[in-house]
Amino acid sequence: GAVVSQHPSWVICKSGTSVKIECRSLDFQATTMFWYRQFPKQSLMLMATSNEGSKATYEQGVEKDKFLINHASLTLSTLTVTSAHPEDSSFYICSAGPGLYYTDTQYFGPGTRLTVL
Amino acid sequence: GENVEQHPSTLSVQEGDSAVIKCTYSDSASNYFPWYKQELGKRPQLIIDIRSNVGEKKDQRIAVTLNKTAKHFSLHITETQPEDSAVYFCAASRVKGGGADGLTFGKGTHLIIQP
């Protein structure tokens, strides 16, 4: 149990285009999902908290107009990188934990490698 | 906000020996401390976690200890094997009724098991 999927697993796009990444919890429901970014040989950095039915909460320094988050249902959150630029190239990973009202354990999706040319 | 420090950045041990990775955190409100193993290009995999009401937890060759007073927690791997080679991340978060904060990660430890 506690499986999280992401799609696509990798994407290459041109500078200025937008890219949508999906994160799904396959066998549980989650009111909260998290989005992280990981640059090569670095740690994971929390970007935002995705809340089902309400606005996402962004970490300091993360542009909310650039990284649009939509938590459409209890099993799906999407991250859209708008007007992507080469510096947005990174490994984007989502996480979620089982439990509608209480969760601590977080399971990660397989990640999406974004390359912006 | 929370800050997690992790040491060492690289650890090389002989196969069969033990490995210890240490982390400190800054926010006394943090109450959940997981450890993740990440292989190159793959997702982080949860290997063990500990909550603030427990001082120690063990799962076969892996153990974690927590010292709340010192804001310090450690990962212990005994009888290391080649497949233990990976990058290990510690993390901290605050879990409360109705939800949890996202994880704050340490910078990672590259564990190398020498045959």
PDB file of C-alpha atoms in Angstrom:
ATOM      1  CA  GLY A   1       0.000   0.000   0.000  1.00  0.00           C
ATOM      2  CA  ALA A   2       0.807   3.728   0.081  1.00  0.00           C
ATOM      3  CA  VAL A   3       1.802   4.059  -3.563  1.00  0.00           C
ATOM      4  CA  VAL A   4       2.328   7.461  -5.146  1.00  0.00           C
ATOM      5  CA  SER A   5       2.703   7.898  -8.885  1.00  0.00           C
ATOM      6  CA  GLN A   6       3.828  10.813 -11.022  1.00  0.00           C
ATOM      7  CA  HIS A   7       3.437  11.608 -14.685  1.00  0.00           C
ATOM      8  CA  PRO A   8       5.390  12.230 -16.798  1.00  0.00           C
ATOM      9  CA  SER A   9       8.628  10.692 -15.545  1.00  0.00           C
ATOM     10  CA  TRP A  10      10.641  13.045 -17.704  1.00  0.00           C
ATOM     11  CA  VAL A  11       9.906  15.982 -19.981  1.00  0.00           C
ATOM     12  CA  ILE A  12      11.950  18.214 -22.248  1.00  0.00           C
ATOM     13  CA  CYS A  13      10.469  21.546 -23.272  1.00  0.00           C
ATOM     14  CA  LYS A  14      11.454  24.804 -24.880  1.00  0.00           C
ATOM     15  CA  SER A  15      12.026  27.946 -22.865  1.00  0.00           C
ATOM     16  CA  GLY A  16       8.814  29.909 -22.371  1.00  0.00           C
ATOM     17  CA  THR A  17       6.443  26.937 -22.492  1.00  0.00           C
ATOM     18  CA  SER A  18       4.417  25.514 -19.638  1.00  0.00           C
ATOM     19  CA  VAL A  19       4.651  21.993 -18.259  1.00  0.00           C
ATOM     20  CA  LYS A  20       2.114  20.141 -16.125  1.00  0.00           C
ATOM     21  CA  ILE A  21       3.141  17.374 -13.722  1.00  0.00           C
ATOM     22  CA  GLU A  22       0.593  15.061 -12.113  1.00  0.00           C
ATOM     23  CA  CYS A  23       0.889  13.393  -8.729  1.00  0.00           C
ATOM     24  CA  ARG A  24      -1.534  10.647  -7.769  1.00  0.00           C
ATOM     25  CA  SER A  25      -2.044   8.583  -4.647  1.00  0.00           C
ATOM     26  CA  LEU A  26      -3.041   5.189  -6.021  1.00  0.00           C
ATOM     27  CA  ASP A  27      -4.331   3.305  -3.013  1.00  0.00           C
ATOM     28  CA  PHE A  28      -5.188   5.957  -0.456  1.00  0.00           C
ATOM     29  CA  GLN A  29      -6.730   9.384  -0.168  1.00  0.00           C
ATOM     30  CA  ALA A  30      -4.752  12.420   0.890  1.00  0.00           C
ATOM     31  CA  THR A  31      -6.018  15.859   1.819  1.00  0.00           C
ATOM     32  CA  THR A  32      -2.460  17.116   1.700  1.00  0.00           C
ATOM     33  CA  MET A  33       0.307  16.496  -0.787  1.00  0.00           C
ATOM     34  CA  PHE A  34       3.713  18.113  -0.942  1.00  0.00           C
ATOM     35  CA  TRP A  35       5.902  19.212  -3.836  1.00  0.00           C
ATOM     36  CA  TYR A  36       9.681  19.181  -3.628  1.00  0.00           C
ATOM     37  CA  ARG A  37      12.477  20.144  -5.993  1.00  0.00           C
ATOM     38  CA  GLN A  38      15.871  18.464  -6.095  1.00  0.00           C
ATOM     39  CA  PHE A  39      18.818  19.836  -8.063  1.00  0.00           C
ATOM     40  CA  PRO A  40      21.619  17.424  -9.049  1.00  0.00           C
ATOM     41  CA  LYS A  41      23.605  16.128  -6.084  1.00  0.00           C
ATOM     42  CA  GLN A  42      21.576  18.249  -3.692  1.00  0.00           C
ATOM     43  CA  SER A  43      18.915  17.662  -1.107  1.00  0.00           C
ATOM     44  CA  LEU A  44      15.171  17.940  -1.489  1.00  0.00           C
ATOM     45  CA  MET A  45      13.671  21.364  -0.935  1.00  0.00           C
ATOM     46  CA  LEU A  46      10.007  21.787  -0.062  1.00  0.00           C
ATOM     47  CA  MET A  47       8.313  24.037  -2.587  1.00  0.00           C
ATOM     48  CA  ALA A  48       4.697  24.003  -1.519  1.00  0.00           C
ATOM     49  CA  THR A  49       1.944  22.229   0.343  1.00  0.00           C
ATOM     50  CA  SER A  50      -1.013  21.238  -1.785  1.00  0.00           C
ATOM     51  CA  ASN A  51      -4.351  21.241   0.044  1.00  0.00           C
ATOM     52  CA  GLU A  52      -7.415  19.575  -1.401  1.00  0.00           C
ATOM     53  CA  GLY A  53     -10.163  22.115  -1.939  1.00  0.00           C
ATOM     54  CA  SER A  54      -8.114  25.150  -0.997  1.00  0.00           C
ATOM     55  CA  LYS A  55      -5.134  27.188  -2.074  1.00  0.00           C
ATOM     56  CA  ALA A  56      -1.644  25.825  -1.901  1.00  0.00           C
ATOM     57  CA  THR A  57       0.822  27.128   0.656  1.00  0.00           C
ATOM     58  CA  TYR A  58       4.174  28.124  -0.828  1.00  0.00           C
ATOM     59  CA  GLU A  59       7.540  28.179   0.879  1.00  0.00           C
ATOM     60  CA  GLN A  60       9.463  31.407   1.069  1.00  0.00           C
ATOM     61  CA  GLY A  61      11.168  32.211  -2.199  1.00  0.00           C
ATOM     62  CA  VAL A  62       8.908  30.036  -4.362  1.00  0.00           C
ATOM     63  CA  GLU A  63       6.917  32.058  -6.898  1.00  0.00           C
ATOM     64  CA  LYS A  64       3.285  31.022  -6.692  1.00  0.00           C
ATOM     65  CA  ASP A  65       2.483  32.522 -10.093  1.00  0.00           C
ATOM     66  CA  LYS A  66       5.227  30.466 -11.677  1.00  0.00           C
ATOM     67  CA  PHE A  67       4.509  27.163  -9.966  1.00  0.00           C
ATOM     68  CA  LEU A  68       0.753  26.689 -10.092  1.00  0.00           C
ATOM     69  CA  ILE A  69      -0.647  23.950  -7.869  1.00  0.00           C
ATOM     70  CA  ASN A  70      -4.116  22.484  -8.116  1.00  0.00           C
ATOM     71  CA  HIS A  71      -5.338  19.769  -5.743  1.00  0.00           C
ATOM     72  CA  ALA A  72      -8.410  18.721  -7.670  1.00  0.00           C
ATOM     73  CA  SER A  73      -9.362  15.647  -5.680  1.00  0.00           C
ATOM     74  CA  LEU A  74      -8.270  13.523  -2.738  1.00  0.00           C
ATOM     75  CA  THR A  75      -6.000  11.501  -5.054  1.00  0.00           C
ATOM     76  CA  LEU A  76      -4.638  14.065  -7.517  1.00  0.00           C
ATOM     77  CA  SER A  77      -2.446  17.146  -7.290  1.00  0.00           C
ATOM     78  CA  THR A  78      -0.897  18.911 -10.266  1.00  0.00           C
ATOM     79  CA  LEU A  79       2.073  21.233 -10.525  1.00  0.00           C
ATOM     80  CA  THR A  80       2.297  23.491 -13.568  1.00  0.00           C
ATOM     81  CA  VAL A  81       5.584  25.197 -14.280  1.00  0.00           C
ATOM     82  CA  THR A  82       4.599  28.266 -16.279  1.00  0.00           C
ATOM     83  CA  SER A  83       6.905  30.023 -18.733  1.00  0.00           C
ATOM     84  CA  ALA A  84       9.682  27.573 -17.937  1.00  0.00           C
ATOM     85  CA  HIS A  85      13.301  28.688 -18.228  1.00  0.00           C
ATOM     86  CA  PRO A  86      16.542  26.678 -18.122  1.00  0.00           C
ATOM     87  CA  GLU A  87      17.022  27.468 -14.426  1.00  0.00           C
ATOM     88  CA  ASP A  88      13.767  25.599 -13.734  1.00  0.00           C
ATOM     89  CA  SER A  89      15.390  22.384 -14.934  1.00  0.00           C
ATOM     90  CA  SER A  90      15.299  20.049 -11.957  1.00  0.00           C
ATOM     91  CA  PHE A  91      13.886  16.852 -10.474  1.00  0.00           C
ATOM     92  CA  TYR A  92      10.368  17.522  -9.165  1.00  0.00           C
ATOM     93  CA  ILE A  93       9.002  15.043  -6.626  1.00  0.00           C
ATOM     94  CA  CYS A  94       5.680  14.905  -4.857  1.00  0.00           C
ATOM     95  CA  SER A  95       4.830  13.147  -1.643  1.00  0.00           C
ATOM     96  CA  ALA A  96       1.687  12.159   0.193  1.00  0.00           C
ATOM     97  CA  GLY A  97       0.748  10.259   3.285  1.00  0.00           C
ATOM     98  CA  PRO A  98      -2.199   8.017   4.000  1.00  0.00           C
ATOM     99  CA  GLY A  99      -4.791   9.474   6.305  1.00  0.00           C
ATOM    100  CA  LEU A 100      -7.394  12.109   5.754  1.00  0.00           C
ATOM    101  CA  TYR A 101      -7.049  13.873   9.054  1.00  0.00           C
ATOM    102  CA  TYR A 102      -3.742  12.797  10.465  1.00  0.00           C
ATOM    103  CA  THR A 103      -0.631  11.709   8.707  1.00  0.00           C
ATOM    104  CA  ASP A 104       3.049  11.856   9.327  1.00  0.00           C
ATOM    105  CA  THR A 105       4.587   9.180   7.130  1.00  0.00           C
ATOM    106  CA  GLN A 106       5.250  10.536   3.659  1.00  0.00           C
ATOM    107  CA  TYR A 107       5.703   8.416   0.565  1.00  0.00           C
ATOM    108  CA  PHE A 108       7.324   9.855  -2.512  1.00  0.00           C
ATOM    109  CA  GLY A 109       6.382   9.604  -6.140  1.00  0.00           C
ATOM    110  CA  PRO A 110       9.045   8.510  -8.650  1.00  0.00           C
ATOM    111  CA  GLY A 111       9.790  12.093  -9.625  1.00  0.00           C
ATOM    112  CA  THR A 112       9.685  14.051 -12.874  1.00  0.00           C
ATOM    113  CA  ARG A 113      12.890  15.196 -14.487  1.00  0.00           C
ATOM    114  CA  LEU A 114      12.293  18.511 -16.241  1.00  0.00           C
ATOM    115  CA  THR A 115      14.790  19.805 -18.778  1.00  0.00           C
ATOM    116  CA  VAL A 116      14.166  23.247 -20.249  1.00  0.00           C
ATOM    117  CA  LEU A 117      16.117  24.048 -23.384  1.00  0.00           C
TER     118      LEU A 117
ATOM    119  CA  GLY B   1      11.655  27.813  10.094  1.00  0.00           C
ATOM    120  CA  GLU B   2      13.207  24.428  10.711  1.00  0.00           C
ATOM    121  CA  ASN B   3      16.872  23.813   9.886  1.00  0.00           C
ATOM    122  CA  VAL B   4      18.333  20.312   9.721  1.00  0.00           C
ATOM    123  CA  GLU B   5      22.073  19.713   9.739  1.00  0.00           C
ATOM    124  CA  GLN B   6      23.440  16.315   8.652  1.00  0.00           C
ATOM    125  CA  HIS B   7      26.922  14.827   9.034  1.00  0.00           C
ATOM    126  CA  PRO B   8      29.018  13.458   7.506  1.00  0.00           C
ATOM    127  CA  SER B   9      28.451  14.343   3.864  1.00  0.00           C
ATOM    128  CA  THR B  10      30.352  11.217   2.777  1.00  0.00           C
ATOM    129  CA  LEU B  11      30.906   8.039   4.761  1.00  0.00           C
ATOM    130  CA  SER B  12      32.964   5.091   3.590  1.00  0.00           C
ATOM    131  CA  VAL B  13      32.904   1.864   5.605  1.00  0.00           C
ATOM    132  CA  GLN B  14      34.068  -1.679   5.086  1.00  0.00           C
ATOM    133  CA  GLU B  15      31.416  -4.250   4.312  1.00  0.00           C
ATOM    134  CA  GLY B  16      30.191  -5.773   7.551  1.00  0.00           C
ATOM    135  CA  ASP B  17      31.078  -2.746   9.668  1.00  0.00           C
ATOM    136  CA  SER B  18      28.575  -0.311  11.156  1.00  0.00           C
ATOM    137  CA  ALA B  19      27.673   3.132   9.820  1.00  0.00           C
ATOM    138  CA  VAL B  20      26.346   6.063  11.823  1.00  0.00           C
ATOM    139  CA  ILE B  21      24.840   9.244  10.382  1.00  0.00           C
ATOM    140  CA  LYS B  22      23.949  12.149  12.632  1.00  0.00           C
ATOM    141  CA  CYS B  23      21.445  14.987  12.314  1.00  0.00           C
ATOM    142  CA  THR B  24      20.465  17.963  14.417  1.00  0.00           C
ATOM    143  CA  TYR B  25      17.335  20.078  14.131  1.00  0.00           C
ATOM    144  CA  SER B  26      16.510  23.555  15.331  1.00  0.00           C
ATOM    145  CA  ASP B  27      12.739  23.702  15.863  1.00  0.00           C
ATOM    146  CA  SER B  28      11.641  22.218  19.182  1.00  0.00           C
ATOM    147  CA  ALA B  29       8.119  21.862  17.744  1.00  0.00           C
ATOM    148  CA  SER B  30       9.289  19.196  15.280  1.00  0.00           C
ATOM    149  CA  ASN B  31       8.017  15.806  16.368  1.00  0.00           C
ATOM    150  CA  TYR B  32       8.501  13.457  13.440  1.00  0.00           C
ATOM    151  CA  PHE B  33      11.887  12.342  12.114  1.00  0.00           C
ATOM    152  CA  PRO B  34      12.102  10.035   9.088  1.00  0.00           C
ATOM    153  CA  TRP B  35      15.132   8.700   7.277  1.00  0.00           C
ATOM    154  CA  TYR B  36      15.152   8.152   3.527  1.00  0.00           C
ATOM    155  CA  LYS B  37      17.460   6.213   1.231  1.00  0.00           C
ATOM    156  CA  GLN B  38      17.842   7.480  -2.316  1.00  0.00           C
ATOM    157  CA  GLU B  39      19.596   5.712  -5.153  1.00  0.00           C
ATOM    158  CA  LEU B  40      20.738   7.673  -8.171  1.00  0.00           C
ATOM    159  CA  GLY B  41      17.826   8.931 -10.241  1.00  0.00           C
ATOM    160  CA  LYS B  42      15.214   7.288  -8.056  1.00  0.00           C
ATOM    161  CA  ARG B  43      12.699   8.382  -5.481  1.00  0.00           C
ATOM    162  CA  PRO B  44      13.572   8.609  -1.776  1.00  0.00           C
ATOM    163  CA  GLN B  45      12.523   5.456   0.031  1.00  0.00           C
ATOM    164  CA  LEU B  46      11.472   5.593   3.675  1.00  0.00           C
ATOM    165  CA  ILE B  47      13.673   3.224   5.672  1.00  0.00           C
ATOM    166  CA  ILE B  48      12.766   4.104   9.246  1.00  0.00           C
ATOM    167  CA  ASP B  49      11.121   6.890  11.198  1.00  0.00           C
ATOM    168  CA  ILE B  50      10.759   7.949  14.810  1.00  0.00           C
ATOM    169  CA  ARG B  51       8.301  10.116  16.650  1.00  0.00           C
ATOM    170  CA  SER B  52       9.143  12.420  19.495  1.00  0.00           C
ATOM    171  CA  ASN B  53       7.519  10.254  22.151  1.00  0.00           C
ATOM    172  CA  VAL B  54      10.046   7.473  21.489  1.00  0.00           C
ATOM    173  CA  GLY B  55      13.797   7.489  22.141  1.00  0.00           C
ATOM    174  CA  GLU B  56      14.852   4.584  19.990  1.00  0.00           C
ATOM    175  CA  LYS B  57      13.465   2.374  17.246  1.00  0.00           C
ATOM    176  CA  LYS B  58      14.967  -0.637  15.535  1.00  0.00           C
ATOM    177  CA  ASP B  59      14.143  -2.578  12.387  1.00  0.00           C
ATOM    178  CA  GLN B  60      16.507  -5.446  11.705  1.00  0.00           C
ATOM    179  CA  ARG B  61      19.898  -3.896  10.825  1.00  0.00           C
ATOM    180  CA  ILE B  62      18.650  -0.322  11.029  1.00  0.00           C
ATOM    181  CA  ALA B  63      18.066   1.712  14.161  1.00  0.00           C
ATOM    182  CA  VAL B  64      17.325   5.336  14.909  1.00  0.00           C
ATOM    183  CA  THR B  65      17.868   7.180  18.180  1.00  0.00           C
ATOM    184  CA  LEU B  66      16.378  10.516  19.198  1.00  0.00           C
ATOM    185  CA  ASN B  67      17.534  12.938  21.890  1.00  0.00           C
ATOM    186  CA  LYS B  68      14.861  15.632  22.152  1.00  0.00           C
ATOM    187  CA  THR B  69      16.776  17.662  24.709  1.00  0.00           C
ATOM    188  CA  ALA B  70      19.782  17.967  22.446  1.00  0.00           C
ATOM    189  CA  LYS B  71      17.624  18.109  19.276  1.00  0.00           C
ATOM    190  CA  HIS B  72      19.701  15.328  17.824  1.00  0.00           C
ATOM    191  CA  PHE B  73      18.854  12.078  16.033  1.00  0.00           C
ATOM    192  CA  SER B  74      21.006   9.409  14.454  1.00  0.00           C
ATOM    193  CA  LEU B  75      20.765   6.524  12.019  1.00  0.00           C
ATOM    194  CA  HIS B  76      22.672   3.334  12.765  1.00  0.00           C
ATOM    195  CA  ILE B  77      23.206   0.618  10.165  1.00  0.00           C
ATOM    196  CA  THR B  78      24.883  -2.579  11.347  1.00  0.00           C
ATOM    197  CA  GLU B  79      26.464  -5.355   9.282  1.00  0.00           C
ATOM    198  CA  THR B  80      26.584  -3.146   6.214  1.00  0.00           C
ATOM    199  CA  GLN B  81      26.170  -4.720   2.803  1.00  0.00           C
ATOM    200  CA  PRO B  82      27.018  -3.464  -0.723  1.00  0.00           C
ATOM    201  CA  GLU B  83      23.339  -2.751  -1.398  1.00  0.00           C
ATOM    202  CA  ASP B  84      23.366  -0.244   1.460  1.00  0.00           C
ATOM    203  CA  SER B  85      25.424   2.084  -0.731  1.00  0.00           C
ATOM    204  CA  ALA B  86      23.239   5.134  -1.495  1.00  0.00           C
ATOM    205  CA  VAL B  87      22.524   8.662  -0.338  1.00  0.00           C
ATOM    206  CA  TYR B  88      20.723   8.871   2.987  1.00  0.00           C
ATOM    207  CA  PHE B  89      18.640  11.865   4.042  1.00  0.00           C
ATOM    208  CA  CYS B  90      17.340  12.714   7.464  1.00  0.00           C
ATOM    209  CA  ALA B  91      14.305  14.954   7.769  1.00  0.00           C
ATOM    210  CA  ALA B  92      12.114  16.636  10.342  1.00  0.00           C
ATOM    211  CA  SER B  93       8.561  17.893  10.416  1.00  0.00           C
ATOM    212  CA  ARG B  94       5.835  18.979  12.746  1.00  0.00           C
ATOM    213  CA  VAL B  95       2.769  16.788  12.769  1.00  0.00           C
ATOM    214  CA  LYS B  96      -0.397  18.042  14.377  1.00  0.00           C
ATOM    215  CA  GLY B  97      -4.030  17.156  14.461  1.00  0.00           C
ATOM    216  CA  GLY B  98      -5.519  17.800  11.047  1.00  0.00           C
ATOM    217  CA  GLY B  99      -2.303  17.619   9.093  1.00  0.00           C
ATOM    218  CA  ALA B 100       1.434  17.895   8.930  1.00  0.00           C
ATOM    219  CA  ASP B 101       4.006  20.341   7.706  1.00  0.00           C
ATOM    220  CA  GLY B 102       6.222  19.343   4.840  1.00  0.00           C
ATOM    221  CA  LEU B 103       9.578  17.746   5.506  1.00  0.00           C
ATOM    222  CA  THR B 104      12.769  19.718   6.028  1.00  0.00           C
ATOM    223  CA  PHE B 105      15.680  17.624   4.814  1.00  0.00           C
ATOM    224  CA  GLY B 106      19.328  17.451   5.755  1.00  0.00           C
ATOM    225  CA  LYS B 107      21.848  17.757   2.937  1.00  0.00           C
ATOM    226  CA  GLY B 108      22.389  14.040   2.676  1.00  0.00           C
ATOM    227  CA  THR B 109      25.127  11.501   3.365  1.00  0.00           C
ATOM    228  CA  HIS B 110      26.692   9.496   0.567  1.00  0.00           C
ATOM    229  CA  LEU B 111      27.299   6.085   2.121  1.00  0.00           C
ATOM    230  CA  ILE B 112      29.884   3.944   0.353  1.00  0.00           C
ATOM    231  CA  ILE B 113      30.284   0.313   1.341  1.00  0.00           C
ATOM    232  CA  GLN B 114      33.758  -0.955   0.471  1.00  0.00           C
ATOM    233  CA  PRO B 115      33.880  -4.673  -0.402  1.00  0.00           C
TER     234      PRO B 115
END
